[in-house]
DNA sequence: AGATCGCCCTGCTTGC
DNA sequence: TGCAAGCAGGGCGATC
């Protein structure tokens, strides 16, 4: 559920409440939450302790906490976090009761009485420690493409890269090595705004049409970001445990049977890749099937 | 080598 | 009432 806007909301919360603080103690309560840290839970905790956290970074749905020495020099490492479907990074008072699905607790060496908690019901997400590349990116996510809110995203190269994939548009939007940060919700929203059917072959999209779609991706993500992201239930919250409001503004996702906000035609849901695609059968005409 | 598929996981909802 | 199936679904490794 957390896609780029939700992850960015979390990143901003961490920048405010966790940056500049020094790790005192790490408690891994569920080994699966650190499974991507191949050296194991104990190593994960030991290597974090005593390090200071710098301003968190983000690419697509990944975020990371760069680690520095106390003097401020980079250690060349960062704690990488992915929220998966149900992960939360919460800044909680130390005496707050443990959440049912608390997986990792990080305590700090200061007199502020808050700690960082990774809570994850479905354990698709996790934390891990990695070396960073010269541009500060954790090395294991070097294959993740820049996201559409990244100032260095290459708008000129995108249509070309898109056409080169012989696939359909929604698959391409969800391909994190082509464009990152887009998940099922914002893909459906952007396609609705662009009046494009999810099975439209990428090869049939002109450069202007692709540029327009990219603009819609950015618009819907910025709109969601402005209201704290999308929350359907308590599974997605910011670091203070608060929900976002963008679910009220969704035009496609979850609106099966409800009238299209443009033309009034009942919206449809179709099974797609073991999940769902929501679309307006009038505004988003299916492509002609080629023999 | 790029596209596709199955699997990981828990809790809520639905249907018999 | 109780149980099982269905659904939510991102990312990765295996496979074609």
Coordinates of C-alpha atoms (C1' of nucleotides) in Angstrom, one line a residue:
Chain A
X1 CA 0.0 0.0 0.0
X2 CA 2.7 2.6 0.7
X3 CA 3.8 4.0 -2.6
X4 CA 6.0 7.0 -3.3
X5 CA 3.9 9.7 -1.6
X6 CA 3.4 7.6 1.6
X7 CA 7.1 6.8 1.8
X8 CA 8.0 10.4 1.3
X9 CA 5.7 11.4 4.1
X10 CA 7.5 8.9 6.3
X11 CA 10.9 10.2 5.1
X12 CA 10.0 13.7 6.1
X13 CA 8.8 12.6 9.5
X14 CA 12.1 10.8 10.1
X15 CA 14.1 13.9 8.9
X16 CA 12.3 15.8 11.6
X17 CA 12.3 13.3 14.5
X18 CA 15.3 11.0 14.0
X19 CA 18.0 12.8 12.0
X20 CA 21.0 13.9 14.1
X21 CA 20.3 11.3 16.7
X22 CA 22.8 8.6 17.8
X23 CA 21.7 5.0 18.1
X24 CA 22.1 3.5 21.6
X25 CA 20.5 0.1 21.3
X26 CA 18.8 -2.1 18.7
X27 CA 16.3 -4.8 19.5
X28 CA 15.3 -7.1 16.7
X29 CA 12.1 -8.8 17.7
X30 CA 11.4 -10.8 14.5
X31 CA 14.3 -12.1 12.4
X32 CA 12.2 -11.9 9.2
X33 CA 12.2 -8.1 9.5
X34 CA 16.0 -8.0 8.9
X35 CA 16.2 -10.9 6.5
X36 CA 17.8 -8.7 3.8
X37 CA 20.6 -8.1 6.2
X38 CA 22.5 -11.3 5.3
X39 CA 24.9 -11.1 8.3
X40 CA 22.0 -11.6 10.6
X41 CA 20.0 -9.8 13.3
X42 CA 22.8 -9.6 15.8
X43 CA 25.3 -8.1 13.3
X44 CA 22.6 -5.6 12.3
X45 CA 22.2 -4.3 15.8
X46 CA 25.8 -4.3 16.7
X47 CA 26.8 -2.3 13.6
X48 CA 24.1 0.4 14.2
X49 CA 25.0 1.0 17.8
X50 CA 27.0 4.2 18.4
X51 CA 26.4 5.6 14.9
X52 CA 24.6 8.8 14.2
X53 CA 21.7 9.1 11.7
X54 CA 21.9 11.7 8.9
X55 CA 19.1 13.2 6.8
X56 CA 17.1 10.3 5.3
X57 CA 17.0 9.7 1.6
X58 CA 14.5 8.1 -0.7
X59 CA 14.2 6.6 -4.1
X60 CA 10.9 5.2 -5.3
X61 CA 9.4 3.2 -2.4
X62 CA 12.8 2.7 -0.7
X63 CA 14.1 5.0 2.0
X64 CA 17.4 4.9 3.9
X65 CA 19.0 6.5 6.9
X66 CA 22.7 7.3 6.2
X67 CA 25.0 6.7 9.1
X68 CA 27.8 9.0 10.2
X69 CA 30.4 9.0 12.8
X70 CA 29.8 11.3 15.8
X71 CA 32.0 14.0 14.2
X72 CA 29.7 13.9 11.1
X73 CA 31.9 12.0 8.7
X74 CA 30.0 9.5 6.6
X75 CA 30.6 5.8 7.4
X76 CA 29.7 4.8 3.8
X77 CA 26.8 2.8 5.1
X78 CA 23.0 3.3 5.5
X79 CA 20.0 1.6 7.0
X80 CA 17.7 0.7 4.1
X81 CA 14.0 0.4 4.8
X82 CA 11.2 -0.9 2.7
X83 CA 7.7 -0.8 4.1
X84 CA 6.3 -3.6 1.9
X85 CA 2.6 -3.6 2.2
X86 CA 2.0 -3.0 5.9
X87 CA 5.3 -1.7 7.3
X88 CA 5.3 1.4 9.5
X89 CA 8.2 3.4 11.0
X90 CA 6.9 5.0 14.1
X91 CA 8.5 7.5 16.5
X92 CA 7.0 6.5 19.8
X93 CA 7.5 7.5 23.5
X94 CA 9.7 4.9 25.1
X95 CA 7.0 4.0 27.5
X96 CA 4.3 3.5 24.9
X97 CA 3.0 -0.2 25.0
X98 CA 4.6 -2.4 22.3
X99 CA 2.5 -2.7 19.1
X100 CA 1.3 -6.2 18.4
X101 CA 3.5 -6.4 15.3
X102 CA 6.5 -4.6 16.6
X103 CA 9.5 -6.1 14.7
X104 CA 12.5 -3.8 15.4
X105 CA 13.1 -1.2 18.1
X106 CA 15.8 1.4 17.9
X107 CA 16.7 3.4 21.0
X108 CA 18.7 6.6 21.0
X109 CA 21.5 8.0 23.2
X110 CA 19.8 11.3 24.1
X111 CA 17.4 12.6 26.7
X112 CA 14.5 12.8 24.2
X113 CA 12.1 10.1 25.4
X114 CA 11.2 8.8 22.0
X115 CA 12.4 5.7 20.1
X116 CA 12.0 4.5 16.5
X117 CA 9.9 1.4 15.9
X118 CA 9.5 -0.8 12.8
X119 CA 6.0 -2.3 12.9
X120 CA 4.8 -4.7 10.2
X121 CA 1.8 -7.0 10.2
X122 CA 2.6 -8.9 7.0
X123 CA 6.4 -8.7 7.2
X124 CA 6.8 -8.0 3.5
X125 CA 8.9 -5.0 4.5
X126 CA 12.2 -4.9 6.4
X127 CA 15.4 -3.1 7.5
X128 CA 19.0 -3.9 6.4
X129 CA 22.4 -2.2 6.5
X130 CA 24.4 -1.7 3.3
X131 CA 27.3 0.1 1.9
X132 CA 26.5 3.2 -0.1
X133 CA 27.6 4.1 -3.6
X134 CA 29.5 7.4 -4.1
X135 CA 26.2 9.2 -4.7
X136 CA 24.9 8.0 -1.3
X137 CA 22.6 5.3 -2.6
X138 CA 22.6 1.9 -0.8
X139 CA 24.3 -0.5 -3.2
X140 CA 21.6 -3.1 -3.3
X141 CA 19.1 -0.6 -4.8
X142 CA 21.3 0.5 -7.7
X143 CA 19.0 -1.2 -10.1
X144 CA 16.0 0.9 -9.0
X145 CA 15.2 3.6 -11.5
X146 CA 14.9 7.3 -10.5
X147 CA 11.3 8.2 -9.5
X148 CA 9.2 10.9 -11.2
X149 CA 9.7 13.3 -8.3
X150 CA 13.5 13.1 -8.6
X151 CA 14.9 16.3 -10.2
X152 CA 17.3 14.1 -12.1
X153 CA 14.6 11.9 -13.7
X154 CA 15.2 11.9 -17.4
X155 CA 12.0 12.9 -19.1
X156 CA 13.6 12.7 -22.5
X157 CA 14.8 9.2 -22.1
X158 CA 11.6 7.8 -20.6
X159 CA 9.4 7.5 -23.7
X160 CA 12.3 5.7 -25.5
X161 CA 12.9 3.3 -22.6
X162 CA 9.1 2.7 -22.4
X163 CA 8.7 1.8 -26.0
X164 CA 11.7 -0.5 -25.9
X165 CA 9.9 -2.7 -23.4
X166 CA 7.6 -4.9 -25.3
X167 CA 4.8 -4.9 -22.7
X168 CA 1.7 -3.1 -21.7
X169 CA 1.5 0.3 -20.0
X170 CA 0.5 -0.7 -16.5
X171 CA 3.2 -3.4 -16.3
X172 CA 5.7 -0.8 -17.4
X173 CA 4.5 1.7 -14.8
X174 CA 5.0 -0.9 -12.0
X175 CA 8.4 -1.9 -13.3
X176 CA 10.7 -0.3 -10.7
X177 CA 13.7 -0.6 -13.0
X178 CA 12.0 1.7 -15.5
X179 CA 10.3 4.2 -13.3
X180 CA 10.1 3.7 -9.5
X181 CA 7.6 4.7 -6.8
X182 CA 4.5 3.8 -8.8
X183 CA 2.3 1.0 -7.3
X184 CA -1.1 -0.3 -8.1
X185 CA -3.1 2.6 -6.7
X186 CA -1.2 5.5 -8.4
X187 CA -0.9 3.5 -11.6
X188 CA -4.7 3.2 -11.9
X189 CA -5.1 6.9 -10.9
X190 CA -2.6 8.2 -13.5
X191 CA -4.1 5.9 -16.2
X192 CA -7.6 7.2 -15.5
X193 CA -6.4 10.8 -15.6
X194 CA -4.6 10.1 -18.9
X195 CA -7.7 8.2 -20.3
X196 CA -5.5 5.2 -21.0
X197 CA -6.5 1.5 -20.7
X198 CA -4.1 -0.5 -18.5
X199 CA -3.5 -3.1 -21.3
X200 CA -2.4 -0.5 -23.9
X201 CA 0.8 -1.7 -25.5
X202 CA 3.7 0.6 -24.7
X203 CA 4.8 0.5 -28.4
X204 CA 1.6 2.4 -29.4
X205 CA 2.3 5.4 -27.2
X206 CA 3.6 8.5 -28.9
X207 CA 6.1 10.7 -27.1
X208 CA 3.5 13.4 -26.4
X209 CA 1.1 10.8 -25.0
X210 CA 3.8 9.4 -22.8
X211 CA 4.8 12.9 -21.6
X212 CA 1.2 13.6 -20.7
X213 CA 0.9 10.3 -18.8
X214 CA 4.1 11.2 -16.9
X215 CA 2.6 14.6 -16.0
X216 CA -0.4 12.8 -14.6
X217 CA 1.8 10.5 -12.5
X218 CA 3.5 13.5 -11.0
X219 CA 0.3 15.4 -10.5
X220 CA -1.5 12.6 -8.6
X221 CA 1.6 11.9 -6.5
X222 CA 2.0 15.6 -5.6
X223 CA -1.7 15.9 -4.7
X224 CA -1.5 12.8 -2.5
X225 CA 1.7 14.1 -0.8
X226 CA 0.0 17.4 0.0
X227 CA -2.6 15.6 2.1
X228 CA -0.3 13.1 3.8
X229 CA -0.8 10.2 1.4
X230 CA -3.4 7.5 1.0
X231 CA -4.7 5.4 3.9
X232 CA -7.5 2.9 3.6
X233 CA -7.1 1.6 7.1
X234 CA -4.6 1.8 10.0
X235 CA -1.9 0.0 7.9
X236 CA -0.5 3.1 6.4
X237 CA 0.4 5.9 8.8
X238 CA 3.1 8.6 9.2
X239 CA 5.7 8.4 11.9
X240 CA 3.3 9.9 14.4
X241 CA 0.7 7.2 13.6
X242 CA -1.6 9.6 11.6
X243 CA -3.5 8.6 8.4
X244 CA -3.4 10.5 5.2
X245 CA -6.5 11.8 3.4
X246 CA -6.0 11.1 -0.3
X247 CA -8.3 8.1 -0.2
X248 CA -11.1 10.7 -0.5
X249 CA -9.7 12.0 -3.7
X250 CA -9.2 8.7 -5.5
X251 CA -10.9 8.7 -8.9
X252 CA -10.3 5.1 -9.9
X253 CA -8.8 2.8 -7.3
X254 CA -11.4 1.0 -5.2
X255 CA -14.4 2.6 -7.1
X256 CA -15.9 -0.6 -8.7
X257 CA -19.5 0.1 -9.6
X258 CA -19.3 3.8 -8.6
X259 CA -19.9 6.4 -11.4
X260 CA -16.8 7.7 -13.2
X261 CA -16.2 11.2 -12.0
X262 CA -15.8 12.3 -15.6
X263 CA -18.6 10.6 -17.5
X264 CA -20.8 8.8 -15.0
X265 CA -20.2 5.3 -16.4
X266 CA -19.9 2.7 -13.7
X267 CA -16.3 1.9 -13.0
X268 CA -15.0 -1.6 -13.4
X269 CA -12.6 -3.8 -11.6
X270 CA -10.8 -6.5 -13.4
X271 CA -8.4 -9.2 -12.0
X272 CA -5.0 -8.4 -13.2
X273 CA -1.7 -10.0 -12.3
X274 CA -3.1 -11.5 -9.1
X275 CA -4.4 -8.1 -8.1
X276 CA -7.0 -5.6 -9.5
X277 CA -7.2 -2.9 -12.1
X278 CA -9.9 -0.2 -11.8
X279 CA -10.9 1.7 -14.9
X280 CA -13.7 3.5 -16.6
X281 CA -14.9 1.4 -19.6
X282 CA -16.0 4.5 -21.4
X283 CA -13.0 6.9 -20.9
X284 CA -10.4 4.1 -21.0
X285 CA -11.2 2.0 -24.0
X286 CA -9.4 -1.3 -24.3
X287 CA -6.8 -1.5 -27.1
X288 CA -7.7 -3.5 -30.2
X289 CA -6.4 -7.0 -29.8
X290 CA -3.8 -7.7 -32.4
X291 CA -4.0 -11.2 -33.9
Chain B
dA1 C1' 18.1 -11.4 -21.7
dG2 C1' 13.8 -9.7 -21.1
dA3 C1' 9.1 -11.2 -19.7
dT4 C1' 6.3 -13.9 -16.7
dC5 C1' 5.1 -16.5 -12.7
dG6 C1' 5.0 -18.2 -7.9
dC7 C1' 5.9 -17.3 -3.4
dC8 C1' 6.5 -14.9 0.9
dC9 C1' 2.9 -13.2 5.1
dT10 C1' -1.3 -11.9 8.3
dG11 C1' -5.9 -10.4 9.2
dC12 C1' -10.2 -9.2 7.6
dT13 C1' -14.2 -10.3 4.8
dT14 C1' -17.2 -13.4 2.4
dG15 C1' -19.6 -17.7 1.6
dC16 C1' -21.1 -22.3 2.3
Chain C
dT1 C1' -21.2 -21.4 14.2
dG2 C1' -17.1 -22.6 12.1
dC3 C1' -14.1 -23.2 8.8
dA4 C1' -12.1 -22.4 4.3
dA5 C1' -11.4 -19.6 0.6
dG6 C1' -10.6 -15.0 -1.2
dC7 C1' -8.4 -10.7 -1.0
dA8 C1' -5.0 -7.0 0.0
dG9 C1' 0.1 -7.0 -3.1
dG10 C1' 5.8 -5.3 -3.7
dG11 C1' 9.8 -7.5 -4.8
dC12 C1' 12.7 -11.2 -5.8
dG13 C1' 14.3 -15.5 -7.6
dA14 C1' 13.3 -19.2 -10.7
dT15 C1' 11.9 -20.3 -15.2
dC16 C1' 10.8 -20.0 -20.0

